[in-house]
XYZ file of C-alpha atoms in Angstrom:
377
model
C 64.455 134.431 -135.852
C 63.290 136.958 -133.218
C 62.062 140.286 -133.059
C 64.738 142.525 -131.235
C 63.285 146.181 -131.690
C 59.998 148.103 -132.743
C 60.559 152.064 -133.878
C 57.538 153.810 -134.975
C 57.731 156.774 -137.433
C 55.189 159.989 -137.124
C 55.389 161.569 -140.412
C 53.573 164.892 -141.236
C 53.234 166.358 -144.586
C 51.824 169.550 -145.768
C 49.182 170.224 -148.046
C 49.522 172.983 -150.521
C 46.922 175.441 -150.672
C 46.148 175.595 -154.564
C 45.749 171.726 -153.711
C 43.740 171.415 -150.504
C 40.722 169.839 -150.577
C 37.299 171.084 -148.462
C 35.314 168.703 -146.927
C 32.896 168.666 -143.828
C 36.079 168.278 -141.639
C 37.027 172.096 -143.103
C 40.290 172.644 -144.926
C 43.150 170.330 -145.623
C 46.508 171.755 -143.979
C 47.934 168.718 -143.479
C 48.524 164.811 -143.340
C 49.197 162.399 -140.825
C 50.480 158.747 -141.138
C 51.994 156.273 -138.572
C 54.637 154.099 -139.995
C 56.031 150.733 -138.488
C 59.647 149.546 -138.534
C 60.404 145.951 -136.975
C 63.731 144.905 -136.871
C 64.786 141.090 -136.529
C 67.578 139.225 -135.099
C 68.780 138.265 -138.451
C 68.786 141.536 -140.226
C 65.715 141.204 -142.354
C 63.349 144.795 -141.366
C 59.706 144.802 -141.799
C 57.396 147.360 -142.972
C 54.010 148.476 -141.850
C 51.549 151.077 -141.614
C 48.573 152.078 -139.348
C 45.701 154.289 -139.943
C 45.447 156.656 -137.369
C 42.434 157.775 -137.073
C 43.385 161.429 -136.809
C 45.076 160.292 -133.125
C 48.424 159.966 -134.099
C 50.056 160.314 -131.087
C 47.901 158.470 -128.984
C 48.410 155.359 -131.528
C 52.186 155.506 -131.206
C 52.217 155.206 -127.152
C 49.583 152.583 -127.973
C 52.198 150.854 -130.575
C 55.334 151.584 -128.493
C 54.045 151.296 -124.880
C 51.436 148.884 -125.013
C 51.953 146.380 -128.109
C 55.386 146.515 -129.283
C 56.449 144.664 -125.731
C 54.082 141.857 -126.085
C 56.651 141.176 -129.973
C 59.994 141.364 -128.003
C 61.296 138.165 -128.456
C 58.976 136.394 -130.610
C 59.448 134.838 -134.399
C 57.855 136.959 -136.831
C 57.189 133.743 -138.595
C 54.427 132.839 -136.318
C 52.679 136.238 -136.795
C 49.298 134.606 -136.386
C 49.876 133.526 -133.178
C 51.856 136.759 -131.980
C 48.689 138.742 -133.770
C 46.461 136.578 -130.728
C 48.571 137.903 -128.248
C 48.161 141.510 -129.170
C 44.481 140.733 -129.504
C 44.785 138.788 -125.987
C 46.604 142.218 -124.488
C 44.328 144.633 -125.638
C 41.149 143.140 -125.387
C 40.032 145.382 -122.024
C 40.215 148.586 -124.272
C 37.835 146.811 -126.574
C 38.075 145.253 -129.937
C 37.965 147.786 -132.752
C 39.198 151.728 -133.229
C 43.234 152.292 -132.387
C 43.162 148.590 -131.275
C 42.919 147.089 -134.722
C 44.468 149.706 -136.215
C 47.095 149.691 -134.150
C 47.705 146.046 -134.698
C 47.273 146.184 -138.496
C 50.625 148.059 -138.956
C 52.597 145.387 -136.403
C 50.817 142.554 -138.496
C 52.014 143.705 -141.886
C 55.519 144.403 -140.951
C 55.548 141.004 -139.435
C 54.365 139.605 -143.038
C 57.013 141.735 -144.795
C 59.896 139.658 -142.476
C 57.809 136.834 -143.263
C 57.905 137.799 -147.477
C 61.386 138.712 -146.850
C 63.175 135.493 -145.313
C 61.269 133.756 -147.497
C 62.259 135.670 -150.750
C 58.620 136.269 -152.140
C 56.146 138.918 -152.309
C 53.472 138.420 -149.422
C 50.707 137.678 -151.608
C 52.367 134.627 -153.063
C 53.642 133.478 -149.736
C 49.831 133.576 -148.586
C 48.658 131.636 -152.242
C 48.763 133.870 -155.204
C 45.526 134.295 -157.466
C 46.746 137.172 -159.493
C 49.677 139.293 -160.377
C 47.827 142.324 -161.322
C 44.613 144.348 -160.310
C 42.079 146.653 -162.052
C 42.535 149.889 -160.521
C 40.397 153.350 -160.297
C 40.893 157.078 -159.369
C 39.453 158.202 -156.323
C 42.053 159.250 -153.157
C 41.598 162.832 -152.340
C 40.980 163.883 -156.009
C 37.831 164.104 -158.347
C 35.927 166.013 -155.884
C 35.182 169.400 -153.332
C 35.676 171.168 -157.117
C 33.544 173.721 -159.481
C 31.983 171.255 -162.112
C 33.800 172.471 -164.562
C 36.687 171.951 -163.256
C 35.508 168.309 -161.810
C 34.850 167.740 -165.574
C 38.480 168.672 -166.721
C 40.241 166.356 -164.311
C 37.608 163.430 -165.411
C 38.951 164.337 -168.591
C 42.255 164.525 -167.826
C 42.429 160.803 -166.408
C 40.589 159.163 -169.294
C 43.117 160.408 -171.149
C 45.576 158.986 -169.322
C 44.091 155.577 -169.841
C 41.820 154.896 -166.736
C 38.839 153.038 -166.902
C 37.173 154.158 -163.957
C 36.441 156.698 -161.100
C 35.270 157.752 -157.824
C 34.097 161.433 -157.579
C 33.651 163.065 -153.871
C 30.166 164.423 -153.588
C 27.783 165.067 -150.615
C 27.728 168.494 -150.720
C 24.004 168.850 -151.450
C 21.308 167.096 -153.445
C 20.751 169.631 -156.826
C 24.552 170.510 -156.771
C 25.224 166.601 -156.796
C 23.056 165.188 -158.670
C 24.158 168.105 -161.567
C 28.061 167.605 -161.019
C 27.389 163.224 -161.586
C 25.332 164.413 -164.864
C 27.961 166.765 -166.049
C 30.621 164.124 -165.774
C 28.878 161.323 -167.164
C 28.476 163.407 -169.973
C 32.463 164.439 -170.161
C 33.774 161.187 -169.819
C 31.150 159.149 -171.920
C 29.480 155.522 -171.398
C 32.582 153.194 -171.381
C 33.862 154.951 -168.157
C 33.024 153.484 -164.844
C 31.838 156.237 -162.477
C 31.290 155.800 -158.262
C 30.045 157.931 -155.850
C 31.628 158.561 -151.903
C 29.305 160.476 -149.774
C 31.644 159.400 -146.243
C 27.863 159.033 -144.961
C 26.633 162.695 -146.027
C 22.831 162.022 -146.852
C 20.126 161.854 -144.453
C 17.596 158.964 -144.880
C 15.145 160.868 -147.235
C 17.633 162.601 -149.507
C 19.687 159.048 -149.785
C 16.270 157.549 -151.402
C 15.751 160.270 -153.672
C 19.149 160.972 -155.029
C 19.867 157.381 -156.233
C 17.168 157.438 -158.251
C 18.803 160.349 -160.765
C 22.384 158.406 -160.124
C 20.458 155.812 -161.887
C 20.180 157.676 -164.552
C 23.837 158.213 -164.884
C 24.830 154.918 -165.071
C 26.532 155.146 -161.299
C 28.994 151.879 -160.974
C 28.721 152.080 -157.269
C 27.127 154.803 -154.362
C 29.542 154.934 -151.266
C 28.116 155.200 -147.664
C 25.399 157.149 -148.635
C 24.398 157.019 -144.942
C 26.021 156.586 -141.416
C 27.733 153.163 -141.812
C 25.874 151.920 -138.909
C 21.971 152.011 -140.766
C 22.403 149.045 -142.265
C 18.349 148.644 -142.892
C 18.299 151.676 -144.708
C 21.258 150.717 -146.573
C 19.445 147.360 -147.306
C 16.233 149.012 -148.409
C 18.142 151.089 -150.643
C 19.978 148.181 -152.707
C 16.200 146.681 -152.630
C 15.117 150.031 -154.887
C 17.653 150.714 -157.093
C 20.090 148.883 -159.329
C 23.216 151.467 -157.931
C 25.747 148.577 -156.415
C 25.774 149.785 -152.721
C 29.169 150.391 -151.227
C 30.407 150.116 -147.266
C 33.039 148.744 -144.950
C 35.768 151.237 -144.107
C 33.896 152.036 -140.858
C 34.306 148.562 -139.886
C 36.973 147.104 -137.862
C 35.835 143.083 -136.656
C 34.839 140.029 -138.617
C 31.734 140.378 -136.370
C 31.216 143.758 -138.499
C 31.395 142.943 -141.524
C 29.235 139.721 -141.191
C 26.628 142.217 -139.822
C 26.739 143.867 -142.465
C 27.055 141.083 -145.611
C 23.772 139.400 -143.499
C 22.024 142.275 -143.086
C 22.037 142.239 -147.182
C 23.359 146.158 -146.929
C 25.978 146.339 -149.767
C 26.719 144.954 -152.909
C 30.540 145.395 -152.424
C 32.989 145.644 -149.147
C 35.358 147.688 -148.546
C 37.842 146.714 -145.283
C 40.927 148.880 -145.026
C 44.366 146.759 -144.032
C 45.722 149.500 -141.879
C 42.223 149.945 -139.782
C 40.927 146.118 -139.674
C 44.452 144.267 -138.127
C 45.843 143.637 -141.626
C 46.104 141.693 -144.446
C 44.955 138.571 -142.104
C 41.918 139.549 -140.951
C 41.280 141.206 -144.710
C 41.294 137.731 -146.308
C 38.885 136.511 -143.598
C 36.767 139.217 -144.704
C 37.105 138.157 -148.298
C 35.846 134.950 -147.085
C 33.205 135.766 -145.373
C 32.402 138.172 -148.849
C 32.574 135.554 -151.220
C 30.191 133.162 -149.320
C 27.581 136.166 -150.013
C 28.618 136.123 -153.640
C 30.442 139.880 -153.121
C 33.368 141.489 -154.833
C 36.083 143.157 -152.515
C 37.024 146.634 -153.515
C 40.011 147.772 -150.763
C 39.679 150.798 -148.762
C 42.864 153.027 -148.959
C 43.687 156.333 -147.198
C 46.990 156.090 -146.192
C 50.378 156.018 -148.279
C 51.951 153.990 -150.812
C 53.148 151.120 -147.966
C 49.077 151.040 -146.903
C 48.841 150.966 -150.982
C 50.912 147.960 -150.847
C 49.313 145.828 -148.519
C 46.523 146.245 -150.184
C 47.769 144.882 -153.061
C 49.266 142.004 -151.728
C 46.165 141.485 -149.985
C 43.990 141.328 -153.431
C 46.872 138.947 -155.245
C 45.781 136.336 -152.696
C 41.892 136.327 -153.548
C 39.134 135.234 -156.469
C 36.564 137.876 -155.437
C 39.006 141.066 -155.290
C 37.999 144.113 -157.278
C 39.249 147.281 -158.044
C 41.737 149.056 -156.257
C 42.080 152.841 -155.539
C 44.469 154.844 -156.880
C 44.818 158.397 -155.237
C 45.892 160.689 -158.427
C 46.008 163.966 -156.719
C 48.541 166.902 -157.311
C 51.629 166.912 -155.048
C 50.686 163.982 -153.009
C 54.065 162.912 -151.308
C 52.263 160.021 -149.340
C 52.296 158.497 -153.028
C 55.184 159.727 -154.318
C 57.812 160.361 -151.390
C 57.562 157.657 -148.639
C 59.046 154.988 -150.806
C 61.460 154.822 -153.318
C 59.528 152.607 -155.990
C 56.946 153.566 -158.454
C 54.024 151.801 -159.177
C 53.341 150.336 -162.683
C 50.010 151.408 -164.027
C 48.702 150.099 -167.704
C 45.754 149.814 -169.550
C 43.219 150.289 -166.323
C 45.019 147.872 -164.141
C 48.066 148.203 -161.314
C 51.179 145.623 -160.933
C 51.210 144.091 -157.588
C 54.810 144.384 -156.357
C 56.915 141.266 -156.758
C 59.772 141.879 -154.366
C 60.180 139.628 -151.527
C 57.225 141.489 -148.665
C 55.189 143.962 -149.410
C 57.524 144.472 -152.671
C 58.319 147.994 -151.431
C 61.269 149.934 -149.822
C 60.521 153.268 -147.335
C 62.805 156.034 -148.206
C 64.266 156.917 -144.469
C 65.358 160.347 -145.867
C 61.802 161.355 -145.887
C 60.484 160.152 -143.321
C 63.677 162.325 -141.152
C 62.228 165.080 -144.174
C 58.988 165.587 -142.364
C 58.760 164.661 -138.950
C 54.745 165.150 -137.123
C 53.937 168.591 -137.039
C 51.224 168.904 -133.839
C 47.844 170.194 -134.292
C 44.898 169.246 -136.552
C 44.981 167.833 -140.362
C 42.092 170.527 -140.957
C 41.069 173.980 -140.418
């Protein structure tokens, strides 16, 4: 089997404005992905997906100009050793960023031929440990909202059946601290409840706010800090019982063992599309469980990144929860693929088709081609 051809898709979708979201970045308009198609000798296509890192375009000439080349000819079967080579072509532009990213969505299409021609779903091809996963809300919803309306959609979800969620905060200390109360009170004590700051609390404020998350029962605080101050992050898991949470800013094993020895979080988070793939996420794993630590999958990207993930946490004893993005009119969840996922009593169905157990729907990807210009305003 050989690879014959590499297309990369840049699909843009709009977001409504009754459904944007406002963060530091400004206003949602828009979203981004990067999608993968590898096409074999013998038929079989393969799926995968890059995080772009709000460089689309720049990632596809990297994909198309750069990596796809090195594939040409190769057997997907040996995707370990054709991952080197990208590695081993890259390597002057440096090791992490729109390198690994770039690689992660050639990686996981290779493992979808791989899943494929071997008729199994990637996560028993790679040993299976599980056929379904505990799953929370978190995405783009539950947060950048009035309390009361924050409260509602907590609301809303536990009565839909979930056990667990991940509210947005970071938009100052009294206004956070009181929208964490208000929904611990809405949802009640058998609801799991986590907190992502994407790094929004100085030093000082970090310190004093987990201390009244304490007091709410908080499952898990989210990069309370820049990702990069890992002895604050370990002094902070040294003074409060709030599971610290990190790891979609990193991008190398070397990372992520700099930050399990440091003794900075109490759970890792590495994100398939931004770390090489589902490879390079089970040495993570690895390196995880040696430090007694659960792996709880980043995910930004659409249901194929949701996928991978998934396979990814079939294969391993320490996985955790995964994250489910619940928000109104999302088409990265809904359109992009023609499956749906199966959701029941707090936990999500790893897909069992041959791959990554998923199949793109072409039609939409032709639907919404990139639209230039920023994803906020």
């Amino acid at each position: 089997m050989k690879i014959v051809k590499i297309t990369t898709h840049l699909v843009s979708v709009p977001v409504e404005e009754k459904s944007a979201w406002v963060s530091s970045l400004g206003r949602a308009v828009k979203r981004d992905c990067l999608i993968v198609e590898m096409e074999t000798d013998t038929g079989i296509v393969g799926i995968g997906e890059c995080y772009h890192g709000s460089s689309p375009l720049s990632l596809d000439r990297l994909v198309q100009k750069v990596l796809a080349p090195v594939l040409m000819g190769k057997n997907p079967l040996n995707w370990e050793l054709n991952k080197s080579l990208l590695i081993k072509r890259a390597k002057l532009m440096g090791p992490f960023g729109l390198i690994t990213m770039a690689v992660a969505g050639l990686e996981i299409a290779m493992l979808d031929i791989v899943g494929k021609h071997l008729g199994a779903p990637i996560y028993q091809v790679l040993g299976g440990f599980r056929e379904w996963a505990p799953v929370y809300v978190g995405g783009l919803c539950l947060g950048w909202k009035d309390v009361d309306d924050l409260c509602a959609e907590a609301k809303k979800y536990v009565e839909q059946g979930f056990k667990a969620m991940k509210l947005r905060m970071g938009r100052g200390y009294e206004r956070d601290v009181d929208s964490v109360r208000r929904v611990r009170e809405t949802v009640g004590p058998d609801i799991r409840l986590m907190v992502d700051v994407n790094q929004g609390y100085s030093d000082r404020d970090a310190m004093k706010i987990i201390k009244k998350y304490e007091e709410c029962d908080l499952f898990w605080l989210e990069e309370p800090v820049p990702h990069d101050k890992l002895a604050i992050m370990a002094r902070l898991r040294a003074m409060s019982p709030v599971n610290l949470a990190a790891g979609e800013n990193s991008f190398t094993l070397g990372d992520f063992k700099r930050v399990l020895d440091a003794g900075a979080v109490d759970i890792i988070q590495p994100d398939a599309c931004k770390i090489g793939g589902i490879g390079d996420m089970r040495k993570v794993a690895v390196l995880a469980e040696s430090h007694q630590i659960e792996v709880h999958p980043h995910i930004i990207g659409t249901s194929i990144a949701l996928a991978a993930a998934l396979q990814f946490v079939g294969t391993i004893p320490n996985a955790g929860m995964i994250e489910w993005d619940n928000s109104e009119g999302n088409l990265f969840r809904d359109g992009i693929i023609k499956d749906s996922y199966e959701i029941a009593d707090g936990q999500i169905k790893i897909p069992s088709a041959p791959g990554l157990g998923v199949e793109v729907d072409y039609d939409f990807l032709k639907e919404y081609p990139y639209v230039d210009g920023p994803c906020y305003v």
